[in-house]
Short mmCIF file of C-alpha atoms in Angstrom, two decimals:
data_model
loop_
_atom_site.label_atom_id
_atom_site.label_comp_id
_atom_site.label_asym_id
_atom_site.label_seq_id
_atom_site.Cartn_x
_atom_site.Cartn_y
_atom_site.Cartn_z
CA MET A 20 -2.14 17.68 21.64
CA ALA A 21 -1.91 17.28 17.92
CA GLU A 22 -1.08 13.76 16.79
CA ARG A 23 0.42 12.95 13.40
CA GLY A 24 0.40 9.70 11.46
CA THR A 25 -2.59 8.19 13.25
CA ASP A 26 -4.77 5.64 11.40
CA ARG A 27 -7.47 8.22 10.95
CA VAL A 28 -5.10 10.77 9.43
CA LYS A 29 -3.45 8.22 7.12
CA ARG A 30 -6.62 6.39 6.09
CA GLY A 31 -8.56 9.62 5.86
CA MET A 32 -6.12 10.91 3.29
CA ALA A 33 -7.09 8.05 0.99
CA GLU A 34 -10.83 8.63 1.73
CA MET A 35 -10.41 12.12 0.20
CA GLN A 36 -9.20 10.51 -3.05
CA LYS A 37 -12.40 8.50 -3.54
CA GLY A 38 -14.16 8.70 -6.84
CA GLY A 39 -10.94 10.03 -8.35
CA VAL A 40 -8.17 9.02 -10.71
CA ILE A 41 -4.46 8.76 -9.70
CA MET A 42 -2.15 8.99 -12.67
CA ASP A 43 1.41 7.81 -13.25
CA VAL A 44 3.75 10.63 -14.36
CA VAL A 45 7.52 10.77 -15.00
CA ASN A 46 8.10 14.53 -14.96
CA GLY A 47 6.65 17.87 -13.88
CA GLU A 48 5.12 18.52 -17.25
CA GLN A 49 3.08 15.36 -17.25
CA ALA A 50 2.09 16.04 -13.66
CA LYS A 51 0.65 19.42 -14.70
CA ILE A 52 -1.30 17.73 -17.51
CA ALA A 53 -2.68 15.28 -15.00
CA GLU A 54 -3.64 17.98 -12.54
CA GLU A 55 -5.26 20.06 -15.32
CA ALA A 56 -7.29 17.00 -16.34
CA GLY A 57 -8.63 16.63 -12.77
CA ALA A 58 -6.46 13.84 -11.34
CA VAL A 59 -6.84 13.64 -7.51
CA ALA A 60 -3.11 12.66 -7.14
CA VAL A 61 -0.12 11.70 -9.25
CA MET A 62 2.30 8.85 -8.89
CA ALA A 63 5.91 10.11 -9.57
CA LEU A 64 7.97 7.43 -11.35
CA GLU A 65 11.13 7.13 -13.31
CA ARG A 66 9.37 4.93 -15.87
CA VAL A 67 5.80 3.89 -16.37
CA PRO A 68 5.15 0.09 -15.95
CA SER A 69 5.06 -0.73 -19.64
CA ASP A 70 8.51 0.90 -20.05
CA ILE A 71 9.75 -0.98 -17.01
CA ARG A 72 8.69 -4.15 -18.72
CA ALA A 73 10.38 -3.16 -21.92
CA ALA A 74 13.62 -2.07 -20.21
CA GLY A 75 14.00 -5.17 -18.10
CA GLY A 76 16.69 -5.26 -15.39
CA VAL A 77 16.12 -4.07 -11.81
CA ALA A 78 13.43 -1.36 -11.30
CA ARG A 79 14.10 0.86 -8.20
CA MET A 80 12.67 3.92 -6.45
CA ALA A 81 12.66 6.98 -8.71
CA ASP A 82 15.54 9.43 -8.67
CA PRO A 83 14.58 11.95 -5.91
CA THR A 84 15.06 14.71 -8.42
CA ILE A 85 11.97 13.46 -10.30
CA VAL A 86 9.89 13.19 -7.15
CA GLN A 87 10.93 16.73 -6.15
CA GLU A 88 10.22 18.10 -9.61
CA VAL A 89 6.71 16.63 -9.58
CA MET A 90 6.03 17.92 -6.00
CA ASP A 91 7.12 21.40 -7.11
CA ALA A 92 4.94 21.25 -10.22
CA VAL A 93 1.51 20.49 -8.67
CA SER A 94 -0.58 21.16 -5.59
CA ILE A 95 -2.43 17.82 -5.64
CA PRO A 96 -0.89 15.01 -3.51
CA VAL A 97 2.22 13.25 -4.87
CA MET A 98 2.72 9.50 -4.40
CA ALA A 99 5.88 7.54 -5.10
CA LYS A 100 6.86 3.90 -5.30
CA ALA A 101 9.31 2.04 -3.11
CA ARG A 102 10.44 -1.54 -3.64
CA ILE A 103 8.67 -4.20 -1.54
CA GLY A 104 10.49 -4.47 1.75
CA HIS A 105 12.89 -1.63 1.01
CA ILE A 106 12.76 0.24 4.33
CA VAL A 107 15.33 2.80 3.28
CA GLU A 108 13.69 3.72 -0.02
CA ALA A 109 10.49 4.32 1.94
CA ARG A 110 12.19 6.45 4.53
CA VAL A 111 13.90 8.47 1.83
CA LEU A 112 10.54 9.10 0.07
CA GLU A 113 9.02 10.06 3.44
CA SER A 114 11.84 12.50 4.12
CA LEU A 115 11.35 14.07 0.69
CA GLY A 116 7.75 14.81 1.68
CA ALA A 117 5.93 12.31 -0.62
CA ASP A 118 2.30 12.30 0.43
CA TYR A 119 1.80 8.55 -0.05
CA ILE A 120 4.12 5.58 -0.66
CA ASP A 121 3.20 2.66 -2.86
CA GLU A 122 5.04 -0.48 -1.68
CA SER A 123 4.81 -1.81 -5.18
CA GLU A 124 5.32 -5.04 -7.04
CA VAL A 125 5.91 -2.99 -10.20
CA LEU A 126 9.40 -2.38 -8.93
CA THR A 127 11.73 -5.35 -8.39
CA PRO A 128 11.20 -6.54 -4.75
CA ALA A 129 14.04 -5.88 -2.33
CA ASP A 130 12.71 -8.55 0.04
CA ASP A 131 11.09 -11.71 -1.35
CA VAL A 132 9.62 -12.71 1.97
CA TYR A 133 8.59 -9.76 4.06
CA HIS A 134 6.74 -6.51 3.45
CA MET A 135 7.52 -3.44 5.47
CA ASP A 136 5.97 -2.67 8.86
CA LYS A 137 4.12 0.28 7.54
CA SER A 138 2.51 1.24 10.86
CA GLU A 139 5.87 2.68 11.90
CA TYR A 140 5.73 5.53 9.35
CA THR A 141 4.06 8.93 9.50
CA VAL A 142 3.52 8.81 5.74
CA PRO A 143 0.63 6.51 4.65
CA PHE A 144 1.11 3.54 2.38
CA VAL A 145 -0.87 1.88 -0.44
CA CYS A 146 -0.30 -1.75 -1.38
CA GLY A 147 -1.54 -4.13 -4.02
CA ALA A 148 -3.71 -7.22 -3.38
CA ARG A 149 -5.16 -10.07 -5.38
CA ASP A 150 -7.50 -11.50 -2.78
CA LEU A 151 -8.89 -10.75 0.70
CA GLY A 152 -6.06 -12.58 2.45
CA GLU A 153 -3.43 -10.48 0.84
CA ALA A 154 -5.50 -7.34 1.37
CA THR A 155 -5.94 -7.92 5.09
CA ARG A 156 -2.28 -8.94 5.60
CA ARG A 157 -1.26 -5.62 4.07
CA ILE A 158 -3.73 -3.76 6.34
CA GLY A 159 -2.36 -5.71 9.28
CA GLU A 160 1.08 -4.43 8.36
CA GLY A 161 -0.21 -0.88 8.36
CA ALA A 162 -1.25 -0.14 4.80
CA SER A 163 -3.77 2.71 4.78
CA MET A 164 -5.11 2.15 1.28
CA LEU A 165 -5.32 -0.83 -1.09
CA ARG A 166 -5.41 -1.33 -4.79
CA THR A 167 -5.86 -4.44 -6.96
CA LYS A 168 -2.62 -5.66 -8.40
CA GLY A 169 -3.98 -6.39 -11.85
CA GLU A 170 -1.16 -6.88 -14.27
CA PRO A 171 0.64 -3.52 -14.63
CA GLY A 172 1.86 -2.19 -17.91
CA THR A 173 -0.21 -4.58 -20.06
CA GLY A 174 -3.19 -2.43 -20.93
CA ASN A 175 -5.19 -5.60 -20.23
CA ILE A 176 -7.91 -5.23 -17.68
CA VAL A 177 -8.59 -8.96 -17.07
CA GLU A 178 -6.42 -9.36 -14.00
CA ALA A 179 -7.68 -6.23 -12.24
CA VAL A 180 -11.24 -7.50 -12.85
CA ARG A 181 -10.41 -10.90 -11.47
CA HIS A 182 -8.80 -9.39 -8.30
CA MET A 183 -11.59 -6.87 -7.66
CA ARG A 184 -14.33 -9.51 -8.16
CA LEU A 185 -12.54 -11.98 -5.92
CA ILE A 186 -12.00 -9.48 -3.06
CA GLN A 187 -15.61 -8.27 -3.26
CA SER A 188 -16.96 -11.81 -3.27
CA GLN A 189 -14.75 -12.84 -0.35
CA ILE A 190 -15.99 -9.78 1.63
CA ARG A 191 -19.58 -10.78 0.94
CA LYS A 192 -18.82 -14.30 2.12
CA VAL A 193 -17.19 -13.03 5.34
CA ILE A 194 -20.19 -10.80 6.09
CA GLY A 195 -22.50 -13.83 5.78
CA LEU A 196 -20.46 -16.18 7.98
CA SER A 197 -21.37 -16.91 11.57
CA LYS A 198 -18.80 -15.96 14.13
CA ASP A 199 -17.81 -19.58 14.78
CA GLU A 200 -17.02 -20.09 11.14
CA LEU A 201 -14.76 -17.03 10.98
CA MET A 202 -11.58 -18.47 12.38
CA THR A 203 -11.43 -21.24 9.83
CA GLU A 204 -12.07 -18.72 7.10
CA ALA A 205 -9.18 -16.66 8.54
CA LYS A 206 -6.97 -19.71 8.27
CA ASN A 207 -8.05 -20.49 4.72
CA LEU A 208 -7.50 -16.91 3.54
CA GLY A 209 -4.32 -16.41 5.54
CA ALA A 210 -6.09 -13.34 6.97
CA PRO A 211 -5.77 -11.75 10.45
CA TYR A 212 -8.82 -12.86 12.40
CA GLU A 213 -9.43 -9.47 14.02
CA LEU A 214 -9.60 -7.79 10.66
CA LEU A 215 -12.10 -10.28 9.32
CA LEU A 216 -14.20 -9.73 12.43
CA GLN A 217 -14.15 -5.98 11.74
CA ILE A 218 -15.08 -6.50 8.11
CA ARG A 219 -17.97 -8.74 9.10
CA GLU A 220 -19.29 -6.12 11.57
CA GLU A 221 -18.82 -3.08 9.31
CA GLY A 222 -19.76 -4.75 6.03
CA ARG A 223 -16.71 -3.38 4.22
CA LEU A 224 -12.90 -3.08 4.25
CA PRO A 225 -11.54 -0.57 6.83
CA VAL A 226 -9.53 1.24 4.08
CA VAL A 227 -10.42 2.34 0.53
CA ASN A 228 -9.68 -0.05 -2.32
CA PHE A 229 -8.76 1.36 -5.76
CA ALA A 230 -8.46 -0.45 -9.02
CA ALA A 231 -5.04 -0.69 -10.70
CA GLY A 232 -3.09 -2.73 -13.17
CA GLY A 233 -4.20 -2.71 -16.84
CA ILE A 234 -6.74 0.15 -17.04
CA ALA A 235 -6.34 1.57 -20.54
CA THR A 236 -9.66 3.25 -21.58
CA PRO A 237 -12.45 5.37 -20.03
CA ALA A 238 -14.69 2.33 -20.24
CA ASP A 239 -12.13 0.30 -18.30
CA ALA A 240 -12.14 2.86 -15.55
CA ALA A 241 -16.00 2.84 -15.42
CA LEU A 242 -16.03 -0.94 -15.39
CA MET A 243 -13.80 -1.06 -12.31
CA MET A 244 -15.99 1.49 -10.52
CA GLN A 245 -19.02 -0.64 -11.26
CA LEU A 246 -17.29 -3.64 -9.79
CA GLY A 247 -16.88 -1.74 -6.53
CA ALA A 248 -13.58 0.15 -6.84
CA ASP A 249 -13.38 3.36 -4.78
CA GLY A 250 -11.31 4.98 -7.52
CA VAL A 251 -8.68 4.07 -10.16
CA PHE A 252 -4.94 4.22 -10.78
CA VAL A 253 -4.01 4.64 -14.39
CA GLY A 254 -0.40 3.86 -15.13
CA SER A 255 0.85 3.50 -18.61
CA GLY A 256 -2.58 4.08 -20.12
CA ILE A 257 -2.48 7.88 -20.25
CA PHE A 258 0.93 8.97 -21.39
CA LYS A 259 1.27 6.02 -23.72
CA SER A 260 -1.92 7.06 -25.56
CA GLU A 261 -1.93 9.29 -28.60
CA TYR A 262 -3.49 12.42 -26.97
CA PRO A 263 -2.64 12.24 -23.23
CA ASP A 264 -4.50 15.37 -22.08
CA LYS A 265 -7.76 14.39 -23.83
CA PHE A 266 -7.38 10.84 -22.67
CA ALA A 267 -6.72 11.92 -19.04
CA ARG A 268 -9.88 14.18 -19.04
CA ALA A 269 -11.95 11.32 -20.47
CA ILE A 270 -10.84 8.84 -17.80
CA VAL A 271 -11.58 11.29 -15.03
CA GLU A 272 -15.10 11.89 -16.32
CA ALA A 273 -15.82 8.27 -16.88
CA THR A 274 -14.75 7.56 -13.31
CA THR A 275 -17.12 10.18 -11.86
CA HIS A 276 -20.07 9.19 -14.02
CA TYR A 277 -19.38 5.50 -14.39
CA GLU A 278 -23.07 4.67 -14.92
CA ASP A 279 -23.74 7.25 -17.62
CA TYR A 280 -23.24 5.27 -20.80
CA GLU A 281 -24.21 8.01 -23.24
CA LEU A 282 -21.50 10.18 -21.65
CA ILE A 283 -18.91 7.39 -21.79
CA ALA A 284 -19.78 6.83 -25.48
CA LYS A 285 -19.24 10.57 -26.10
CA LEU A 286 -15.97 10.51 -24.14
CA SER A 287 -14.65 7.52 -26.06
CA LYS A 288 -15.09 9.14 -29.44
CA GLY A 289 -11.97 10.25 -31.32
CA LEU A 290 -9.58 9.57 -28.46
CA GLY A 291 -6.95 8.25 -30.83
CA THR A 292 -5.07 5.10 -30.23
CA ALA A 293 -5.03 3.61 -26.69
CA MET A 294 -1.79 2.05 -25.46
CA SER A 295 -1.20 -1.18 -27.25
CA GLY A 296 -2.19 -4.08 -25.05
CA MET A 297 -0.65 -7.38 -24.12
CA ASP A 298 -1.97 -10.86 -23.76
CA ILE A 299 -1.19 -11.91 -20.20
CA SER A 300 -0.82 -15.57 -21.06
CA GLN A 301 2.43 -14.58 -22.80
CA LEU A 302 3.86 -13.56 -19.42
CA GLU A 303 5.71 -16.10 -17.37
CA GLY A 304 7.59 -16.22 -14.11
CA PHE A 305 9.07 -12.93 -12.99
CA ASP A 306 7.29 -11.03 -15.76
CA ARG A 307 4.05 -11.60 -13.91
CA MET A 308 4.37 -8.64 -11.56
CA GLN A 309 1.34 -9.68 -9.53
CA ASP A 310 3.06 -12.90 -8.37
CA ARG A 311 6.13 -11.09 -7.01
CA SER A 312 4.75 -10.88 -3.47
CA GLN A 313 2.22 -12.66 -1.29
CA MET B 29 -39.08 15.91 6.57
CA MET B 30 -36.03 17.77 5.35
CA LYS B 31 -33.71 16.78 2.60
CA ILE B 32 -29.98 17.40 2.87
CA GLY B 33 -27.74 16.84 -0.16
CA VAL B 34 -24.10 15.82 -0.30
CA LEU B 35 -22.31 17.00 -3.44
CA ALA B 36 -20.90 13.76 -4.88
CA LEU B 37 -18.45 14.73 -7.59
CA GLN B 38 -15.45 13.34 -5.71
CA GLY B 39 -14.28 12.80 -2.17
CA ALA B 40 -15.60 11.56 1.17
CA VAL B 41 -19.28 11.34 0.38
CA ARG B 42 -20.27 8.16 2.25
CA GLU B 43 -18.83 9.46 5.56
CA HIS B 44 -20.89 12.69 5.41
CA VAL B 45 -24.05 10.71 4.67
CA LYS B 46 -23.47 8.65 7.76
CA SER B 47 -22.72 11.63 9.92
CA LEU B 48 -25.82 13.63 8.79
CA GLU B 49 -28.34 10.89 9.56
CA ALA B 50 -31.18 12.17 11.75
CA PRO B 51 -34.80 10.91 12.20
CA ASP B 52 -36.35 13.78 10.27
CA THR B 53 -33.72 13.94 7.52
CA GLU B 54 -33.41 12.30 4.12
CA ILE B 55 -29.94 12.39 2.54
CA ILE B 56 -29.62 12.96 -1.18
CA ILE B 57 -26.48 12.10 -3.13
CA VAL B 58 -26.18 15.10 -5.56
CA LYS B 59 -24.55 14.30 -8.91
CA ARG B 60 -26.64 16.59 -11.18
CA PRO B 61 -27.43 20.31 -10.82
CA GLU B 62 -31.18 19.79 -11.16
CA GLN B 63 -31.15 17.79 -7.86
CA LEU B 64 -30.39 21.04 -6.04
CA GLU B 65 -34.05 21.98 -6.49
CA GLU B 66 -35.30 19.23 -4.22
CA ILE B 67 -32.98 19.75 -1.25
CA ASP B 68 -33.06 22.10 1.79
CA GLY B 69 -29.34 22.12 2.61
CA LEU B 70 -26.10 20.96 1.06
CA VAL B 71 -22.70 19.66 2.16
CA PHE B 72 -19.54 20.19 0.10
CA PRO B 73 -17.41 17.21 1.17
CA GLY B 74 -13.67 17.00 1.52
CA GLY B 75 -11.70 15.80 -1.44
CA GLU B 76 -9.20 17.35 -3.81
CA SER B 77 -10.23 20.97 -4.26
CA THR B 78 -8.56 21.28 -7.70
CA THR B 79 -10.44 18.20 -8.92
CA MET B 80 -13.73 19.22 -7.41
CA ARG B 81 -13.42 22.71 -8.85
CA ARG B 82 -12.95 21.35 -12.32
CA LEU B 83 -15.88 18.95 -12.01
CA VAL B 84 -18.13 21.75 -10.66
CA GLU B 85 -17.46 23.75 -13.81
CA LYS B 86 -17.60 20.73 -16.15
CA TYR B 87 -21.07 19.66 -14.93
CA GLN B 88 -22.59 23.18 -14.92
CA PHE B 89 -22.91 23.29 -11.12
CA PHE B 90 -21.33 26.72 -10.82
CA GLU B 91 -24.34 28.99 -11.15
CA PRO B 92 -26.90 26.60 -9.63
CA LEU B 93 -24.65 26.34 -6.46
CA GLN B 94 -24.39 30.12 -6.24
CA ALA B 95 -28.13 30.47 -6.69
CA PHE B 96 -28.74 27.80 -4.04
CA ALA B 97 -26.71 29.71 -1.44
CA LYS B 98 -28.20 33.06 -2.48
CA ALA B 99 -31.68 31.64 -1.88
CA GLY B 100 -30.78 31.32 1.85
CA LYS B 101 -30.36 27.57 1.88
CA PRO B 102 -27.63 26.40 4.25
CA VAL B 103 -24.36 25.12 2.88
CA PHE B 104 -21.61 23.35 4.83
CA GLY B 105 -18.10 23.05 3.29
CA THR B 106 -15.42 20.88 4.85
CA CYS B 107 -11.72 21.12 3.85
CA ALA B 108 -11.85 21.20 0.06
CA GLY B 109 -15.44 22.43 0.34
CA LEU B 110 -14.25 25.38 2.37
CA ILE B 111 -11.87 26.34 -0.36
CA LEU B 112 -14.65 26.29 -2.93
CA MET B 113 -16.77 28.59 -0.78
CA ALA B 114 -14.17 31.30 -0.05
CA THR B 115 -14.15 34.66 -1.91
CA ASP B 116 -10.36 34.63 -2.02
CA VAL B 117 -7.69 31.96 -2.17
CA LEU B 118 -4.10 33.01 -1.41
CA GLY B 119 -1.83 32.76 -4.45
CA GLU B 120 -4.76 32.49 -6.89
CA PRO B 121 -6.28 35.29 -8.96
CA GLU B 122 -9.78 34.64 -7.70
CA GLY B 123 -11.92 32.42 -5.46
CA HIS B 124 -14.25 29.80 -6.83
CA LEU B 125 -17.92 29.96 -5.81
CA GLU B 126 -17.19 33.00 -3.66
CA LEU B 127 -20.02 32.34 -1.21
CA MET B 128 -18.32 33.34 2.05
CA ASP B 129 -16.40 36.58 2.67
CA MET B 130 -13.02 35.10 3.64
CA THR B 131 -9.51 34.39 2.44
CA VAL B 132 -8.13 30.87 2.64
CA GLN B 133 -4.71 29.41 2.30
CA ARG B 134 -4.55 25.88 0.69
CA ASN B 135 -2.34 23.18 2.22
CA ALA B 136 -1.61 25.65 5.00
CA PHE B 137 0.03 23.06 7.25
CA GLY B 138 2.24 21.50 4.60
CA ARG B 139 2.24 18.09 3.08
CA GLN B 140 0.53 14.87 4.21
CA ARG B 141 3.20 14.14 6.88
CA GLU B 142 2.14 17.28 8.65
CA SER B 143 -1.53 16.18 8.79
CA PHE B 144 -2.82 15.55 12.33
CA GLU B 145 -5.78 15.10 14.60
CA THR B 146 -6.66 16.99 17.72
CA GLU B 147 -9.58 18.12 19.90
CA LEU B 148 -11.13 21.44 19.15
CA SER B 149 -13.41 23.86 20.97
CA ILE B 150 -16.16 25.09 18.62
CA ARG B 151 -18.49 27.80 19.83
CA GLY B 152 -22.07 26.60 19.95
CA VAL B 153 -21.08 22.99 19.56
CA ALA B 154 -18.71 21.69 22.25
CA ASP B 155 -15.19 22.21 23.63
CA ASP B 156 -13.89 18.72 22.77
CA VAL B 157 -14.87 18.07 19.14
CA GLU B 158 -12.64 15.47 17.42
CA ALA B 159 -11.01 17.09 14.45
CA VAL B 160 -8.87 15.38 11.71
CA PHE B 161 -6.84 17.81 9.58
CA ILE B 162 -5.59 16.39 6.30
CA ARG B 163 -3.50 18.63 4.04
CA ALA B 164 -5.80 21.19 5.53
CA PRO B 165 -6.49 24.80 4.49
CA LEU B 166 -6.66 27.72 6.95
CA ILE B 167 -8.84 30.77 6.98
CA THR B 168 -6.44 33.70 7.06
CA GLU B 169 -8.93 36.56 7.02
CA VAL B 170 -12.68 36.99 7.42
CA GLY B 171 -15.06 39.75 6.50
CA GLN B 172 -17.28 41.67 8.97
CA ASN B 173 -20.30 39.39 8.50
CA VAL B 174 -18.29 36.29 9.25
CA GLU B 175 -18.29 34.83 12.70
CA VAL B 176 -15.28 32.83 13.82
CA LEU B 177 -16.42 29.68 15.63
CA ALA B 178 -13.10 27.97 16.24
CA GLU B 179 -9.39 28.58 16.15
CA TYR B 180 -6.42 26.25 16.29
CA LYS B 181 -3.17 27.83 17.52
CA ASP B 182 -4.64 31.30 16.82
CA GLU B 183 -5.57 30.39 13.27
CA ILE B 184 -9.20 30.30 12.12
CA VAL B 185 -10.49 26.83 11.32
CA VAL B 186 -14.26 27.18 11.61
CA ALA B 187 -16.40 30.10 10.38
CA ARG B 188 -19.99 30.93 9.80
CA GLN B 189 -21.70 33.61 7.75
CA ASP B 190 -25.50 33.45 8.39
CA HIS B 191 -26.61 30.22 6.72
CA LEU B 192 -23.10 29.29 5.48
CA LEU B 193 -20.72 27.16 7.51
CA SER B 194 -17.25 25.99 6.80
CA CYS B 195 -14.37 24.23 8.49
CA SER B 196 -10.86 23.27 7.51
CA PHE B 197 -10.88 19.81 9.09
CA HIS B 198 -12.90 16.56 8.47
CA PRO B 199 -15.70 16.09 11.00
CA GLU B 200 -16.91 13.20 8.78
CA LEU B 201 -13.92 11.02 9.53
CA THR B 202 -14.84 10.55 13.19
CA ASN B 203 -17.85 9.13 15.01
CA ASP B 204 -18.35 12.49 16.68
CA ARG B 205 -21.49 13.78 15.04
CA ARG B 206 -22.10 16.89 17.09
CA PHE B 207 -20.79 19.29 14.49
CA HIS B 208 -22.87 17.72 11.71
CA GLN B 209 -25.92 17.94 13.93
CA TYR B 210 -25.20 21.62 14.44
CA PHE B 211 -25.53 21.98 10.67
CA VAL B 212 -28.64 19.84 10.53
CA GLN B 213 -30.12 22.21 13.08
CA MET B 214 -29.16 25.14 10.82
CA VAL B 215 -31.10 23.53 8.00
CA ARG B 216 -34.06 22.88 10.33
CA GLU B 217 -34.16 26.54 11.35
CA ALA B 218 -33.83 27.81 7.80
CA GLN B 219 -36.71 25.60 6.81
CA ALA B 220 -38.84 26.67 9.71
CA ALA B 221 -38.20 30.33 8.78
CA VAL B 222 -39.45 29.65 5.23
CA ASN B 223 -42.57 27.82 6.45
CA VAL B 224 -43.65 30.61 8.78
#
């Protein structure tokens, strides 16, 4: 009677994360700090995005020892990243018991044409998107949760803002279209028609959409919530800051009370130095992680 | 007109709001303790229990929530909400709000890959309620005043103690509103009792 890995079970898991912060961690100790601070989940990684940038070379799935260590350290859900199109990394993470898999452009893609057929897995997937076409293609492949791509590891919010605004405005446009205009819009966006039809009827995406890629301060997190994010991923921002536990708490609070400016002012006092940022115009070609997949 | 609140610190708030809709009901999104004064019943949504627990303490909800329940106002906890309501949590030194006399086990089914959906028979509701269990807890023991309303494979998944109701699954993730309407009826009855 009981059915596992259904859409409701996989998408529902992401619904429970709403209004929360998911933090990148590289070991059990960081995972505990994140949990203590009120993170709704952690992303177990070998290196945070800014270190991946600095190290160069090929970035792969984390060593299973790290994923296991993080799972043993906390009771909140543990996510892990697999390379785009790397079916075996995803199956390995699933077998380890990871609660969510991020098919992520932060790692070096294993397939430069195709994403995985994520509907085949019991474990749910999250994927990045820059616009509604990309978002709905990922849902079509079986993603149960979305996030903006932003530009990871830069501490620069501008790309995440661009992606969130674009997706929201494209959703509003789809809602306002008449049914006979929808097929052409599907063609223009490169979006599955049936999903656009569903979005038009329900007035929203069928899965939650978090912000990710460049969030470095409590105010950044609150900004993304105001732009319509269901929650936020913070990658390098926390453990690259001067006082990670204080920083982590402040980001969690700012995400919950994103319209309480007095509180955000209070939270932002004396946080020490945030991660040092990066001007995205310096990035070219392969260094622009967001352009690694379509 | 009754007012039912949904505690909105984190988690599946929107879905509960949708499921609670009834002609004589206004739904209030509760983010501040003082809002508890204006409502007749409250839902603790599903979410991450560790996170919700911290936010309850951080925003001084702890005592107001206990006082709310003590005043006889109905409370409905789903999944993480159930954990917050229990007097005892296995493996932890103490419960959280300790509203209902029961012991719960967190993540009792295992990790996300063990999450599932099924049909459930709930006493007083229906015998085919759609139930989505996500990293769900179980009720391992209940006190004398607690009535067991549903079991799954001989484990307790729905319980009621007077005006307090809790379940380990997510009724808000389905379009099956019968269980929510059961709670709405509890609020209606509690309100009628006060007005007599």
